[in-house]
């Protein structure tokens, strides 16, 4: 019974080994690496570049959201530290955080 399943597998493997050329094997690896680059690596690098540009363009008065979900307005920027005001107009709180902890900046639509 085992022989019935083993023989077709062995003949299929031998046929693949005889019919395949080294050039087609190398070409398939090149295509696979290119797919990984264009589907995974390139978009990730593009996103990192956009994030660095966003963090470099921060200025006082920008409304931001942090990676922890805190929403506030930048009141002071000093090197890699950012002071963020949160709360209401009557009860403002200042939080000091790292620049890298900012997830997004609210885009102000001006006419």
Tab-separated table of C-alpha atoms in Angstrom:
chain	number	residue	atom	x	y	z
A	1	UNK	CA	0.000	0.000	0.000
A	2	UNK	CA	2.813	2.394	0.852
A	3	UNK	CA	4.415	1.591	-2.450
A	4	UNK	CA	1.373	2.951	-4.328
A	5	UNK	CA	1.872	6.422	-2.815
A	6	UNK	CA	5.679	6.417	-2.866
A	7	UNK	CA	6.196	5.580	-6.548
A	8	UNK	CA	4.268	8.537	-8.066
A	9	UNK	CA	6.011	10.936	-5.683
A	10	UNK	CA	9.435	9.575	-6.580
A	11	UNK	CA	8.790	9.754	-10.315
A	12	UNK	CA	7.421	13.310	-10.033
A	13	UNK	CA	10.491	14.414	-8.094
A	14	UNK	CA	12.843	12.835	-10.594
A	15	UNK	CA	11.022	14.446	-13.519
A	16	UNK	CA	11.250	17.861	-11.890
A	17	UNK	CA	14.957	17.403	-11.213
A	18	UNK	CA	15.678	16.368	-14.813
A	19	UNK	CA	13.483	19.008	-16.472
A	20	UNK	CA	14.537	22.058	-14.433
A	21	UNK	CA	17.498	24.162	-15.510
A	22	UNK	CA	19.708	26.175	-13.170
A	23	UNK	CA	18.801	29.360	-15.033
A	24	UNK	CA	15.088	28.906	-14.352
A	25	UNK	CA	15.848	28.236	-10.687
A	26	UNK	CA	17.920	31.415	-10.391
A	27	UNK	CA	15.282	33.376	-12.291
A	28	UNK	CA	12.543	32.199	-9.940
A	29	UNK	CA	14.607	33.329	-6.926
A	30	UNK	CA	15.184	36.737	-8.531
A	31	UNK	CA	11.461	37.118	-9.199
A	32	UNK	CA	10.640	36.127	-5.607
A	33	UNK	CA	13.141	38.628	-4.177
A	34	UNK	CA	11.739	41.363	-6.466
A	35	UNK	CA	8.206	40.613	-5.274
A	36	UNK	CA	9.295	40.829	-1.630
A	37	UNK	CA	11.012	44.142	-2.315
A	38	UNK	CA	8.074	45.767	-4.118
A	39	UNK	CA	5.356	44.314	-1.876
A	40	UNK	CA	6.955	44.588	1.585
A	41	UNK	CA	10.226	46.494	1.848
A	42	UNK	CA	9.586	49.465	-0.448
A	43	UNK	CA	6.204	50.493	1.030
A	44	UNK	CA	7.611	50.224	4.572
A	45	UNK	CA	10.562	52.470	3.721
A	46	UNK	CA	8.214	54.971	2.067
A	47	UNK	CA	6.046	55.066	5.192
A	48	UNK	CA	9.114	55.562	7.424
A	49	UNK	CA	10.312	58.416	5.209
A	50	UNK	CA	6.911	60.145	5.384
A	51	UNK	CA	6.846	59.718	9.180
A	52	UNK	CA	10.324	61.284	9.548
A	53	UNK	CA	9.258	64.221	7.362
A	54	UNK	CA	6.104	64.701	9.455
A	55	UNK	CA	8.094	64.681	12.716
A	56	UNK	CA	10.661	67.128	11.304
A	57	UNK	CA	7.894	69.549	10.222
A	58	UNK	CA	6.265	69.814	13.666
A	59	UNK	CA	5.712	73.349	14.907
A	60	UNK	CA	4.103	75.072	17.882
A	61	UNK	CA	0.313	75.153	17.540
A	62	UNK	CA	-0.051	71.886	15.626
A	63	UNK	CA	-2.836	69.605	16.812
A	64	UNK	CA	-1.442	66.106	17.257
A	65	UNK	CA	-2.403	62.586	18.259
A	66	UNK	CA	0.140	60.419	20.073
A	67	UNK	CA	0.672	56.676	19.733
A	68	UNK	CA	-1.095	56.321	23.077
A	69	UNK	CA	-4.195	58.137	21.830
A	70	UNK	CA	-3.640	61.456	23.613
A	71	UNK	CA	-4.896	64.419	21.593
A	72	UNK	CA	-3.491	67.880	22.198
A	73	UNK	CA	-1.741	70.969	20.877
A	74	UNK	CA	2.025	71.464	20.783
A	75	UNK	CA	3.013	74.330	23.071
A	76	UNK	CA	6.798	73.990	23.054
A	77	UNK	CA	9.432	72.020	21.117
A	78	UNK	CA	12.932	71.459	22.455
A	79	UNK	CA	15.188	69.057	20.494
A	80	UNK	CA	13.532	65.632	20.835
A	81	UNK	CA	11.085	66.677	23.590
A	82	UNK	CA	7.642	68.125	22.900
A	83	UNK	CA	5.298	69.823	25.375
A	84	UNK	CA	1.660	69.046	24.591
A	85	UNK	CA	-1.324	70.894	26.068
A	86	UNK	CA	-4.401	68.770	26.661
A	87	UNK	CA	-7.731	69.345	28.367
A	88	UNK	CA	-10.285	72.122	28.191
A	89	UNK	CA	-9.696	75.866	28.002
A	90	UNK	CA	-10.191	76.227	31.754
A	91	UNK	CA	-8.306	73.065	32.796
A	92	UNK	CA	-5.213	72.779	30.619
A	93	UNK	CA	-2.593	70.173	31.388
A	94	UNK	CA	0.913	70.062	29.912
A	95	UNK	CA	2.524	66.747	29.086
A	96	UNK	CA	6.164	66.363	28.100
A	97	UNK	CA	6.839	63.555	25.621
A	98	UNK	CA	9.327	62.376	23.061
A	99	UNK	CA	8.961	63.514	19.471
A	100	UNK	CA	8.857	59.918	18.165
A	101	UNK	CA	5.676	59.262	20.185
A	102	UNK	CA	3.595	61.453	17.859
A	103	UNK	CA	1.505	59.408	15.447
A	104	UNK	CA	-0.222	62.070	13.368
A	105	UNK	CA	-0.708	65.795	12.874
A	106	UNK	CA	-4.178	67.137	12.163
A	107	UNK	CA	-4.285	68.754	8.769
A	108	UNK	CA	-5.861	72.198	8.871
A	109	UNK	CA	-7.994	72.876	5.807
A	110	UNK	CA	-7.647	76.520	4.795
A	111	UNK	CA	-9.670	78.207	2.041
